[in-house]
GROMACS .gro file of C-alpha atoms in nm:
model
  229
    1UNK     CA    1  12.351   6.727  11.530
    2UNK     CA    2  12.015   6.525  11.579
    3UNK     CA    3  11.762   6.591  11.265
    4UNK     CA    4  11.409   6.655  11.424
    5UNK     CA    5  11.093   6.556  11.243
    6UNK     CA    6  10.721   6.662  11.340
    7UNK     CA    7  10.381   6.531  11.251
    8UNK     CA    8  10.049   6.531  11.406
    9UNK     CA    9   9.862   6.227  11.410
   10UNK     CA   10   9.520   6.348  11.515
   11UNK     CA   11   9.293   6.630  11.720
   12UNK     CA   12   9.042   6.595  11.997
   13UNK     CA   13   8.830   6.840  12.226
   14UNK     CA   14   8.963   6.821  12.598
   15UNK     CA   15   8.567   6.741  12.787
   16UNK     CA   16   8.764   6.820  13.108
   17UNK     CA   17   8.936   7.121  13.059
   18UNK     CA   18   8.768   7.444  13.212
   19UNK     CA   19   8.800   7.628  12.923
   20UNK     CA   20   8.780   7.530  12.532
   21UNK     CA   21   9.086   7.369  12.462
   22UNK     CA   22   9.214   7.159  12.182
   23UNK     CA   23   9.414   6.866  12.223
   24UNK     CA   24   9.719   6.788  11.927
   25UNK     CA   25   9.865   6.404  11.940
   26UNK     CA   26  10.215   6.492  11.752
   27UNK     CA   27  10.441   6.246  11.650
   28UNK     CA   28  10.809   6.350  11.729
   29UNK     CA   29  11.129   6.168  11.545
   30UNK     CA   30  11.521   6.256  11.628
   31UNK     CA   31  11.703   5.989  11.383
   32UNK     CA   32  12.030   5.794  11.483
   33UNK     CA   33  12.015   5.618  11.867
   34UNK     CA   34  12.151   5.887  12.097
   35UNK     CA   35  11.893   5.966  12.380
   36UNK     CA   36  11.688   6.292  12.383
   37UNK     CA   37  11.686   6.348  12.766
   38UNK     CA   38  11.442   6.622  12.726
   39UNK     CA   39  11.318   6.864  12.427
   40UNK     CA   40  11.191   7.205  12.504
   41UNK     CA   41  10.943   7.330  12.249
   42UNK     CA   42  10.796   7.644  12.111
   43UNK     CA   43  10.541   7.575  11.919
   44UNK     CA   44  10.311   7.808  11.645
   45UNK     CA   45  10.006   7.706  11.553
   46UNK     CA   46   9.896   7.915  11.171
   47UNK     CA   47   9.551   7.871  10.979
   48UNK     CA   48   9.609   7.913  10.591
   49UNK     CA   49   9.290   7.964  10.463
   50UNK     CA   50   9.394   7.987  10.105
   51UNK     CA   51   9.400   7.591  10.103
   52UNK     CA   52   9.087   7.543  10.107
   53UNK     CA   53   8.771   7.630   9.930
   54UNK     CA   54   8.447   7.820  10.070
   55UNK     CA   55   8.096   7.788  10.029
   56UNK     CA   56   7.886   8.087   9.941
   57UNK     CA   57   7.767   8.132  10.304
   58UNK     CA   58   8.108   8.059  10.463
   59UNK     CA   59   8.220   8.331  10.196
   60UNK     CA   60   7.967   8.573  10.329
   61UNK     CA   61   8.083   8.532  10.681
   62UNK     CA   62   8.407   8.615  10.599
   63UNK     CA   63   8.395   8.893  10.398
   64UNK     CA   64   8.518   9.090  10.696
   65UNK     CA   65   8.787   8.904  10.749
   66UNK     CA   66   8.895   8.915  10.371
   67UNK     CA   67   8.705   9.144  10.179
   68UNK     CA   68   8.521   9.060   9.908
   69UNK     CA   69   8.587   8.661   9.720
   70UNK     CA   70   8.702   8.884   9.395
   71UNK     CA   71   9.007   8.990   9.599
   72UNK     CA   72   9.073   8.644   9.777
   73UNK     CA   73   9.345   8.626   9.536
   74UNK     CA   74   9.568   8.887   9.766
   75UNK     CA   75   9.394   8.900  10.120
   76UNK     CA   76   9.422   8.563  10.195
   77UNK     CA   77   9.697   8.534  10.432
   78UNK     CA   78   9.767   8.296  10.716
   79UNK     CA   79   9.546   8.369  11.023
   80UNK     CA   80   9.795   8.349  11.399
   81UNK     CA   81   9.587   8.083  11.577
   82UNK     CA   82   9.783   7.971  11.936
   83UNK     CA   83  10.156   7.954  12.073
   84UNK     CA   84  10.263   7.755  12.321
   85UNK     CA   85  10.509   7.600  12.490
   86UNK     CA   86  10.579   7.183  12.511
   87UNK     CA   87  10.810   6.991  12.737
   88UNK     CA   88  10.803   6.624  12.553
   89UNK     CA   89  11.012   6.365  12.815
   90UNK     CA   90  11.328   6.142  12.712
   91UNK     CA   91  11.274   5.943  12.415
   92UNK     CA   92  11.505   5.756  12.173
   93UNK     CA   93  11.411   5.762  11.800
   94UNK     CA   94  11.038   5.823  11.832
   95UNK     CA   95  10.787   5.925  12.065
   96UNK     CA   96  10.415   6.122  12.076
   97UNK     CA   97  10.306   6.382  12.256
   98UNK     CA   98   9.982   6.590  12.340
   99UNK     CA   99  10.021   6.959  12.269
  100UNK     CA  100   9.770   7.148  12.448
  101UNK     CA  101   9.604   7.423  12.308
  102UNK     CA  102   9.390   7.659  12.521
  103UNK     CA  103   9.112   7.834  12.245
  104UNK     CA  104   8.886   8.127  12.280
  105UNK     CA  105   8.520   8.192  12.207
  106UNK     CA  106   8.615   8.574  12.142
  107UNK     CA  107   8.452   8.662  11.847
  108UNK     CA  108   8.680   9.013  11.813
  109UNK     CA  109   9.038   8.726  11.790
  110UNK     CA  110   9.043   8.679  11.377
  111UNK     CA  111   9.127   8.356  11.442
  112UNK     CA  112   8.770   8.291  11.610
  113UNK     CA  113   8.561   8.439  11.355
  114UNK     CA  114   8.761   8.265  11.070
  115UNK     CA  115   8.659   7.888  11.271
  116UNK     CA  116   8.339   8.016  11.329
  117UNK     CA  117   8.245   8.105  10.960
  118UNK     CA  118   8.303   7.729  10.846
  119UNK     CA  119   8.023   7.541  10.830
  120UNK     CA  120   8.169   7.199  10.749
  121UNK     CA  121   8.515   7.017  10.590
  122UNK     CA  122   8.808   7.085  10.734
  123UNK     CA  123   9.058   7.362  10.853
  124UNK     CA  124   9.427   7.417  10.721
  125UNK     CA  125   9.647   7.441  10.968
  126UNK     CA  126  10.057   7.475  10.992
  127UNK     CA  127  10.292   7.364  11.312
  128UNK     CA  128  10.590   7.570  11.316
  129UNK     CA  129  10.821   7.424  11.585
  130UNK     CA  130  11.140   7.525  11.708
  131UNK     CA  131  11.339   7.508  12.049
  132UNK     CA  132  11.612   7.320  12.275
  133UNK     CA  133  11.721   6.936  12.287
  134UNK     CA  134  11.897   6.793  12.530
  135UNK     CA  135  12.105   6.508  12.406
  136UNK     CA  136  12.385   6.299  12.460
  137UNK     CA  137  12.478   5.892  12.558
  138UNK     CA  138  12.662   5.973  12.891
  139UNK     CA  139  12.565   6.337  12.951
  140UNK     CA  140  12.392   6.658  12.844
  141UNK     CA  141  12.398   6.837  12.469
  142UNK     CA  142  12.229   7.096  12.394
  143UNK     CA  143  12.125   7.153  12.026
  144UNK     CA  144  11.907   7.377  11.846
  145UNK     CA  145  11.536   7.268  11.721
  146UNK     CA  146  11.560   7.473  11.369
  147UNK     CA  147  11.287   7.719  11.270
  148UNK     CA  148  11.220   7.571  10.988
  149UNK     CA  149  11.062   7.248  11.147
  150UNK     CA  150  10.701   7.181  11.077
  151UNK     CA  151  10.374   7.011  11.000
  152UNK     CA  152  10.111   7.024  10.790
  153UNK     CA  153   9.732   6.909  10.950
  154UNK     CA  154   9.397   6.941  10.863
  155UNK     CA  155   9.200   6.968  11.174
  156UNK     CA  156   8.799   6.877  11.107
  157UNK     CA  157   8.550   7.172  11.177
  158UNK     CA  158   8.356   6.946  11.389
  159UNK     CA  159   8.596   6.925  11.631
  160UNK     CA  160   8.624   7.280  11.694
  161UNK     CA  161   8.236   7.321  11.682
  162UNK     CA  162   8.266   7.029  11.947
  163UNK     CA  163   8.479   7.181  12.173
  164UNK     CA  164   8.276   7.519  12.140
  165UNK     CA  165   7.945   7.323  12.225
  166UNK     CA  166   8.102   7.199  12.540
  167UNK     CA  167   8.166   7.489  12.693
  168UNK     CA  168   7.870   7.730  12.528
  169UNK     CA  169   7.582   7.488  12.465
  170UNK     CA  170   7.324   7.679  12.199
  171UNK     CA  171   7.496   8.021  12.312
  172UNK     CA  172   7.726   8.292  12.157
  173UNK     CA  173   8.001   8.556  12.328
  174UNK     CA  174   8.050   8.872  12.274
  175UNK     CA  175   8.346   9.110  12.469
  176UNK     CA  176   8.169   9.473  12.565
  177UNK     CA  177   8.370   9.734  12.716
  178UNK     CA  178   8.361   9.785  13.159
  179UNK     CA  179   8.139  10.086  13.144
  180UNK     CA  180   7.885   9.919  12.904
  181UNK     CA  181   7.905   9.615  13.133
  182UNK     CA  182   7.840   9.795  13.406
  183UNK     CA  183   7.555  10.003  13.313
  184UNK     CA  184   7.379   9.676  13.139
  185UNK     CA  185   7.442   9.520  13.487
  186UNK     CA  186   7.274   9.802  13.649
  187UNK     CA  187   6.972   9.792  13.397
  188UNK     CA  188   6.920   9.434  13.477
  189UNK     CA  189   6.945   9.475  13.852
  190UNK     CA  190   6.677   9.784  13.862
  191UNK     CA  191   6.454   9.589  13.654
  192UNK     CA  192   6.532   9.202  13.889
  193UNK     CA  193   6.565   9.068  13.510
  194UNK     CA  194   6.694   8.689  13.583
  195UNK     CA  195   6.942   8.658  13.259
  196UNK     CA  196   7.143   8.848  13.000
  197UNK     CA  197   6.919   8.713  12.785
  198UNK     CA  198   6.617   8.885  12.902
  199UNK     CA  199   6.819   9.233  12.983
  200UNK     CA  200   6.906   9.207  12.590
  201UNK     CA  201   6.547   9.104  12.524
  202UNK     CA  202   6.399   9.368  12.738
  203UNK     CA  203   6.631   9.664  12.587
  204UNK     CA  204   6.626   9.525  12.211
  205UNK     CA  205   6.152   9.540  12.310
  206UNK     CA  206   6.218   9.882  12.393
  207UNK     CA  207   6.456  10.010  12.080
  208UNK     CA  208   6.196  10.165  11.808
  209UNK     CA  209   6.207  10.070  11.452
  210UNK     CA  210   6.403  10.280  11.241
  211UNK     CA  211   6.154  10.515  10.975
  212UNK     CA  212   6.175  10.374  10.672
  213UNK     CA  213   6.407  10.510  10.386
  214UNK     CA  214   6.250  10.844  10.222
  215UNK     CA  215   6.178  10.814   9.862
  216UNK     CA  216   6.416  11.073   9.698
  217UNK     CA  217   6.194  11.202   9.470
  218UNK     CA  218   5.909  11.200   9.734
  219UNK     CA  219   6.122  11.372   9.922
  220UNK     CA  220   6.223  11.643   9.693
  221UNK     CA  221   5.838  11.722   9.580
  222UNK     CA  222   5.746  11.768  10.010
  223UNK     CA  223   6.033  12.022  10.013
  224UNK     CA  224   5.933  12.200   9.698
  225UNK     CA  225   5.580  12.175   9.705
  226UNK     CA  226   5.562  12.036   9.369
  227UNK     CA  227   5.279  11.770   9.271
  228UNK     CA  228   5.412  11.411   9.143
  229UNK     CA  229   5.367  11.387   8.686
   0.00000   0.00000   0.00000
């Protein structure tokens, strides 16, 4: 059986890709000399967020993710961040590979908020790989990729902010429901509004100001009539 090693090497933002998308240079050994005519991949990407520290904002941010920092100790389980499938070419011994990774902006994916709460260092990330090799001098074996193949990688935040830039300069996303869609579409088209921007603008101009918070015991002495000491 041919022993299969992984490792990834580096991480760049994909400038021509239509959508954010992250692009993994792995680093893919089968020891001894017989040919690898073709390896089919599936490949897991995980964040584990416990190997790394937080700043007090970052741990603000993700309080909804993880609760509150006292209970880190419990709640801070791996996050599912992509799957996907890789076709790497015949190689003997050692080759590399890119391993793209389509992303989302979606702020409601766990995943997305957890990248989007980091201000700076790096993110903790595990390849899980597993899948079929074709081998063989003369012909065609096919062997198992074991489960328990992986890497360890610590992607740079910057990157990921990168990639987020390109595609969303200076903007956000958020995912509303069809009917609230189309009855904010409607709003802006009664009112010939020439964004979302200014349809949020105008609606968020028109929302009043919640009353301020009664004073319980002001409240109590306008119900009962009774004076302040």
């Amino acid at each position: 059986m041919t022993e299969f090693s992984f490792a990834c090497t580096g991480v760049r933002a994909d400038r021509y890709a239509a959508g954010p998308t992250l692009v993994f240079r792995l680093r893919i050994t089968a020891t001894g000399d017989t040919p690898v005519h073709a390896l089919a991949l599936r490949c897991q990407l995980r964040i584990e967020p416990a190997r790394r520290g937080y700043g007090s904002a970052e741990a603000d941010s993700l309080t909804d993710l993880f609760g509150e920092r006292a209970r880190w100790g419990t709640t801070l389980h791996p996050v599912q961040f992509a799957q996907v499938p890789l076709m790497v070419p015949s190689f003997t011994g050692e080759t590399e590979a890119d391993l793209v990774v389509p992303c989302t902006y979606d702020m409601d994916i766990a995943a997305t908020r957890y990248l989007d709460a980091l201000t700076d260092g790096e993110v903790p990330l595990l390849m899980l790989f597993s899948g079929t090799a074709f081998t063989g001098p003369g012909g065609f074996r096919v062997e198992p990729v074991p489960w328990d193949r992986e890497a360890a990688y610590r992607m740079p935040v910057g990157v990921w902010r990168e990639m987020v830039e390109q595609h969303f300069p200076g903007c956000g996303w958020i995912r509303l429901p069809r009917d609230t869609m189309d009855a904010l579409l409607a709003y802006r088209s009664r009112h010939a509004l020439p964004s979302w921007q200014a349809t949020v603008e105008a609606l968020l101009a028109q929302t009043p100001e919640p009353p301020p918070p009664l004073d319980p015991l002001r409240a109590l002495t306008a119900t009962t009539g009774r004076s302040d000491p």
